[in-house]
PDB file of C-alpha atoms in Angstrom:
ATOM      1  CA  UNK J   1       0.000   0.000   0.000  1.00  0.00           C
ATOM      2  CA  UNK J   2       2.739   2.479   0.936  1.00  0.00           C
ATOM      3  CA  UNK J   3       4.566   1.746  -2.313  1.00  0.00           C
ATOM      4  CA  UNK J   4       1.421   2.417  -4.359  1.00  0.00           C
ATOM      5  CA  UNK J   5       0.877   5.790  -2.686  1.00  0.00           C
ATOM      6  CA  UNK J   6       4.506   6.834  -3.212  1.00  0.00           C
ATOM      7  CA  UNK J   7       4.406   5.724  -6.875  1.00  0.00           C
ATOM      8  CA  UNK J   8       1.211   7.692  -7.438  1.00  0.00           C
ATOM      9  CA  UNK J   9       2.361  10.897  -5.762  1.00  0.00           C
ATOM     10  CA  UNK J  10       6.133  11.090  -6.249  1.00  0.00           C
ATOM     11  CA  UNK J  11       7.945  11.343  -9.619  1.00  0.00           C
ATOM     12  CA  UNK J  12      10.038   8.250 -10.378  1.00  0.00           C
ATOM     13  CA  UNK J  13      13.338  10.139 -10.181  1.00  0.00           C
ATOM     14  CA  UNK J  14      12.576  11.371  -6.648  1.00  0.00           C
ATOM     15  CA  UNK J  15      11.251   8.164  -5.040  1.00  0.00           C
ATOM     16  CA  UNK J  16      14.585   7.180  -3.532  1.00  0.00           C
ATOM     17  CA  UNK J  17      14.276  10.170  -1.179  1.00  0.00           C
ATOM     18  CA  UNK J  18      11.191   8.643   0.405  1.00  0.00           C
ATOM     19  CA  UNK J  19      12.493   5.084   0.675  1.00  0.00           C
ATOM     20  CA  UNK J  20      13.687   5.453   4.272  1.00  0.00           C
ATOM     21  CA  UNK J  21      10.306   6.791   5.425  1.00  0.00           C
ATOM     22  CA  UNK J  22       8.424   4.048   3.603  1.00  0.00           C
ATOM     23  CA  UNK J  23      10.786   1.417   5.032  1.00  0.00           C
ATOM     24  CA  UNK J  24      10.226   2.693   8.578  1.00  0.00           C
ATOM     25  CA  UNK J  25       6.443   2.701   8.226  1.00  0.00           C
ATOM     26  CA  UNK J  26       6.441  -0.786   6.709  1.00  0.00           C
ATOM     27  CA  UNK J  27       8.704  -2.087   9.485  1.00  0.00           C
ATOM     28  CA  UNK J  28       6.243  -0.837  12.097  1.00  0.00           C
ATOM     29  CA  UNK J  29       3.337  -2.538  10.357  1.00  0.00           C
ATOM     30  CA  UNK J  30       5.095  -5.922  10.302  1.00  0.00           C
ATOM     31  CA  UNK J  31       6.784  -5.689  13.716  1.00  0.00           C
ATOM     32  CA  UNK J  32       7.048  -9.080  15.432  1.00  0.00           C
ATOM     33  CA  UNK J  33       9.368 -11.914  16.391  1.00  0.00           C
ATOM     34  CA  UNK J  34       8.730 -14.637  13.811  1.00  0.00           C
ATOM     35  CA  UNK J  35      11.627 -13.742  11.472  1.00  0.00           C
ATOM     36  CA  UNK J  36      14.827 -11.718  11.715  1.00  0.00           C
ATOM     37  CA  UNK J  37      16.640 -10.004   8.848  1.00  0.00           C
ATOM     38  CA  UNK J  38      20.338 -10.876   8.793  1.00  0.00           C
ATOM     39  CA  UNK J  39      21.175  -7.527   7.163  1.00  0.00           C
ATOM     40  CA  UNK J  40      19.275  -4.878   9.160  1.00  0.00           C
ATOM     41  CA  UNK J  41      18.655  -6.967  12.282  1.00  0.00           C
ATOM     42  CA  UNK J  42      14.931  -6.154  12.242  1.00  0.00           C
ATOM     43  CA  UNK J  43      12.456  -8.630  13.696  1.00  0.00           C
ATOM     44  CA  UNK J  44       9.094  -9.001  11.982  1.00  0.00           C
ATOM     45  CA  UNK J  45       5.922 -11.042  11.907  1.00  0.00           C
ATOM     46  CA  UNK J  46       6.947 -12.192   8.423  1.00  0.00           C
ATOM     47  CA  UNK J  47       8.889 -11.266   5.326  1.00  0.00           C
ATOM     48  CA  UNK J  48       6.903  -9.790   2.426  1.00  0.00           C
ATOM     49  CA  UNK J  49       5.959 -11.374  -0.893  1.00  0.00           C
ATOM     50  CA  UNK J  50       8.089 -10.469  -3.915  1.00  0.00           C
ATOM     51  CA  UNK J  51       8.805 -11.514  -7.485  1.00  0.00           C
ATOM     52  CA  UNK J  52       7.193 -13.250 -10.438  1.00  0.00           C
ATOM     53  CA  UNK J  53       6.125 -15.848  -9.647  1.00  0.00           C
ATOM     54  CA  UNK J  54       5.519 -14.465  -6.194  1.00  0.00           C
ATOM     55  CA  UNK J  55       7.689 -15.850  -3.425  1.00  0.00           C
ATOM     56  CA  UNK J  56       5.583 -15.433  -0.259  1.00  0.00           C
ATOM     57  CA  UNK J  57       8.345 -14.663   2.281  1.00  0.00           C
ATOM     58  CA  UNK J  58      11.007 -12.931   0.212  1.00  0.00           C
ATOM     59  CA  UNK J  59      11.560  -9.260   1.140  1.00  0.00           C
ATOM     60  CA  UNK J  60      12.492  -7.628   4.431  1.00  0.00           C
ATOM     61  CA  UNK J  61       9.860  -5.045   5.463  1.00  0.00           C
ATOM     62  CA  UNK J  62      12.529  -2.628   6.724  1.00  0.00           C
ATOM     63  CA  UNK J  63      15.563  -2.762   4.456  1.00  0.00           C
ATOM     64  CA  UNK J  64      14.096  -4.449   1.376  1.00  0.00           C
ATOM     65  CA  UNK J  65      16.655  -7.234   1.129  1.00  0.00           C
ATOM     66  CA  UNK J  66      15.663 -10.435  -0.615  1.00  0.00           C
ATOM     67  CA  UNK J  67      16.555 -13.997   0.310  1.00  0.00           C
ATOM     68  CA  UNK J  68      19.758 -13.947  -1.761  1.00  0.00           C
ATOM     69  CA  UNK J  69      20.913 -10.702  -0.122  1.00  0.00           C
ATOM     70  CA  UNK J  70      20.350 -12.049   3.399  1.00  0.00           C
ATOM     71  CA  UNK J  71      22.118 -15.301   2.527  1.00  0.00           C
ATOM     72  CA  UNK J  72      25.090 -13.431   1.058  1.00  0.00           C
ATOM     73  CA  UNK J  73      25.303 -11.177   4.137  1.00  0.00           C
ATOM     74  CA  UNK J  74      25.104 -14.173   6.470  1.00  0.00           C
ATOM     75  CA  UNK J  75      27.799 -16.002   4.493  1.00  0.00           C
ATOM     76  CA  UNK J  76      30.124 -12.979   4.497  1.00  0.00           C
ATOM     77  CA  UNK J  77      29.606 -12.459   8.244  1.00  0.00           C
ATOM     78  CA  UNK J  78      30.045 -16.078   9.284  1.00  0.00           C
ATOM     79  CA  UNK J  79      32.605 -17.388   6.783  1.00  0.00           C
ATOM     80  CA  UNK J  80      34.856 -14.461   5.886  1.00  0.00           C
ATOM     81  CA  UNK J  81      36.859 -11.723   7.581  1.00  0.00           C
ATOM     82  CA  UNK J  82      35.109  -8.990   5.600  1.00  0.00           C
ATOM     83  CA  UNK J  83      33.619  -7.365   8.718  1.00  0.00           C
ATOM     84  CA  UNK J  84      36.499  -7.989  11.112  1.00  0.00           C
ATOM     85  CA  UNK J  85      39.421  -6.329   9.322  1.00  0.00           C
ATOM     86  CA  UNK J  86      39.915  -3.404   6.933  1.00  0.00           C
ATOM     87  CA  UNK J  87      38.711  -4.540   3.509  1.00  0.00           C
ATOM     88  CA  UNK J  88      38.594  -2.955   0.066  1.00  0.00           C
ATOM     89  CA  UNK J  89      35.337  -4.106  -1.520  1.00  0.00           C
ATOM     90  CA  UNK J  90      34.262  -3.628  -5.155  1.00  0.00           C
ATOM     91  CA  UNK J  91      30.537  -4.136  -5.786  1.00  0.00           C
ATOM     92  CA  UNK J  92      29.143  -4.361  -9.323  1.00  0.00           C
ATOM     93  CA  UNK J  93      25.527  -3.258  -9.862  1.00  0.00           C
ATOM     94  CA  UNK J  94      24.970  -2.756  -6.128  1.00  0.00           C
ATOM     95  CA  UNK J  95      21.539  -3.515  -4.770  1.00  0.00           C
ATOM     96  CA  UNK J  96      20.282  -0.490  -2.791  1.00  0.00           C
ATOM     97  CA  UNK J  97      19.699  -2.390   0.451  1.00  0.00           C
ATOM     98  CA  UNK J  98      23.118  -4.034   0.402  1.00  0.00           C
ATOM     99  CA  UNK J  99      24.810  -0.792  -0.564  1.00  0.00           C
ATOM    100  CA  UNK J 100      23.321   0.974   2.472  1.00  0.00           C
ATOM    101  CA  UNK J 101      24.435  -1.889   4.717  1.00  0.00           C
ATOM    102  CA  UNK J 102      27.990  -2.067   3.350  1.00  0.00           C
ATOM    103  CA  UNK J 103      28.444   1.707   3.560  1.00  0.00           C
ATOM    104  CA  UNK J 104      27.545   1.522   7.262  1.00  0.00           C
ATOM    105  CA  UNK J 105      30.461  -0.836   7.996  1.00  0.00           C
ATOM    106  CA  UNK J 106      33.410   1.342   9.017  1.00  0.00           C
ATOM    107  CA  UNK J 107      36.085  -1.233   8.202  1.00  0.00           C
ATOM    108  CA  UNK J 108      35.014  -1.508   4.562  1.00  0.00           C
ATOM    109  CA  UNK J 109      36.420   0.770   1.848  1.00  0.00           C
ATOM    110  CA  UNK J 110      33.415   0.371  -0.439  1.00  0.00           C
ATOM    111  CA  UNK J 111      33.425   1.160  -4.174  1.00  0.00           C
ATOM    112  CA  UNK J 112      30.341   0.707  -6.354  1.00  0.00           C
ATOM    113  CA  UNK J 113      30.455   0.204 -10.115  1.00  0.00           C
ATOM    114  CA  UNK J 114      27.831   0.064 -12.848  1.00  0.00           C
ATOM    115  CA  UNK J 115      27.665   0.672 -16.577  1.00  0.00           C
ATOM    116  CA  UNK J 116      24.369   2.556 -16.653  1.00  0.00           C
ATOM    117  CA  UNK J 117      23.035   3.216 -13.152  1.00  0.00           C
ATOM    118  CA  UNK J 118      23.396   6.677 -11.669  1.00  0.00           C
ATOM    119  CA  UNK J 119      24.739   7.163  -8.164  1.00  0.00           C
ATOM    120  CA  UNK J 120      27.596   4.667  -8.266  1.00  0.00           C
ATOM    121  CA  UNK J 121      31.200   5.621  -7.492  1.00  0.00           C
ATOM    122  CA  UNK J 122      32.462   4.576 -10.926  1.00  0.00           C
ATOM    123  CA  UNK J 123      30.569   4.160 -14.196  1.00  0.00           C
ATOM    124  CA  UNK J 124      32.342   1.736 -16.476  1.00  0.00           C
ATOM    125  CA  UNK J 125      32.132  -1.364 -18.626  1.00  0.00           C
ATOM    126  CA  UNK J 126      32.833  -4.553 -16.667  1.00  0.00           C
ATOM    127  CA  UNK J 127      34.868  -5.892 -19.594  1.00  0.00           C
ATOM    128  CA  UNK J 128      37.334  -2.975 -19.389  1.00  0.00           C
ATOM    129  CA  UNK J 129      38.243  -2.404 -15.749  1.00  0.00           C
ATOM    130  CA  UNK J 130      40.806   0.322 -15.024  1.00  0.00           C
ATOM    131  CA  UNK J 131      41.763  -0.994 -11.568  1.00  0.00           C
ATOM    132  CA  UNK J 132      45.213  -2.408 -10.839  1.00  0.00           C
ATOM    133  CA  UNK J 133      45.519  -6.057  -9.881  1.00  0.00           C
ATOM    134  CA  UNK J 134      45.225  -6.474  -6.127  1.00  0.00           C
ATOM    135  CA  UNK J 135      43.416  -3.142  -5.647  1.00  0.00           C
ATOM    136  CA  UNK J 136      40.458  -4.890  -3.960  1.00  0.00           C
ATOM    137  CA  UNK J 137      40.315  -7.621  -1.337  1.00  0.00           C
ATOM    138  CA  UNK J 138      36.843  -8.778  -2.364  1.00  0.00           C
ATOM    139  CA  UNK J 139      34.435  -8.346  -5.276  1.00  0.00           C
ATOM    140  CA  UNK J 140      30.678  -8.811  -5.347  1.00  0.00           C
ATOM    141  CA  UNK J 141      29.175  -9.382  -8.764  1.00  0.00           C
ATOM    142  CA  UNK J 142      25.712 -10.885  -8.397  1.00  0.00           C
ATOM    143  CA  UNK J 143      23.045 -10.997 -11.120  1.00  0.00           C
ATOM    144  CA  UNK J 144      25.378  -9.225 -13.558  1.00  0.00           C
ATOM    145  CA  UNK J 145      27.272 -11.624 -15.800  1.00  0.00           C
ATOM    146  CA  UNK J 146      24.140 -13.080 -17.372  1.00  0.00           C
ATOM    147  CA  UNK J 147      23.555  -9.618 -18.903  1.00  0.00           C
ATOM    148  CA  UNK J 148      27.054  -9.279 -20.410  1.00  0.00           C
ATOM    149  CA  UNK J 149      27.430 -10.454 -24.029  1.00  0.00           C
ATOM    150  CA  UNK J 150      31.120 -11.327 -23.507  1.00  0.00           C
ATOM    151  CA  UNK J 151      30.995 -12.677 -19.957  1.00  0.00           C
ATOM    152  CA  UNK J 152      34.440 -14.297 -20.289  1.00  0.00           C
ATOM    153  CA  UNK J 153      35.991 -10.876 -20.875  1.00  0.00           C
ATOM    154  CA  UNK J 154      34.243  -9.619 -17.769  1.00  0.00           C
TER     155      UNK J 154
END
């Protein structure tokens, strides 16, 4: 419901400014203890439906992460040193919810990259990276390569 109101009243290019308010209102509506988001730490009565076909418990009411985002976050927290030591992280086509979460981690030097999307640190083609070898300690590239004609070059 909140999303429909925002879409109806706010121009598409300005909607990101209202995301935090919408997220907070949605989080209040679904407050509970049945599920916990690994990314934002929120506890809710349930996760929200998302996708086509609809997955009934897919999206966090507060931060908007999907199952794959929460699983990635959990994996990085439990199985890597990404959050425990200074890390240079390169993130291709960053998902908004993950970008907010990574930027909040003080030990991470976080660089976002995309070919078309506005608001990233660097706009470039993934097949022609200007970074020196060893510049980053970790790279996240999820749901990207299937869109690249020459994925081997990427």
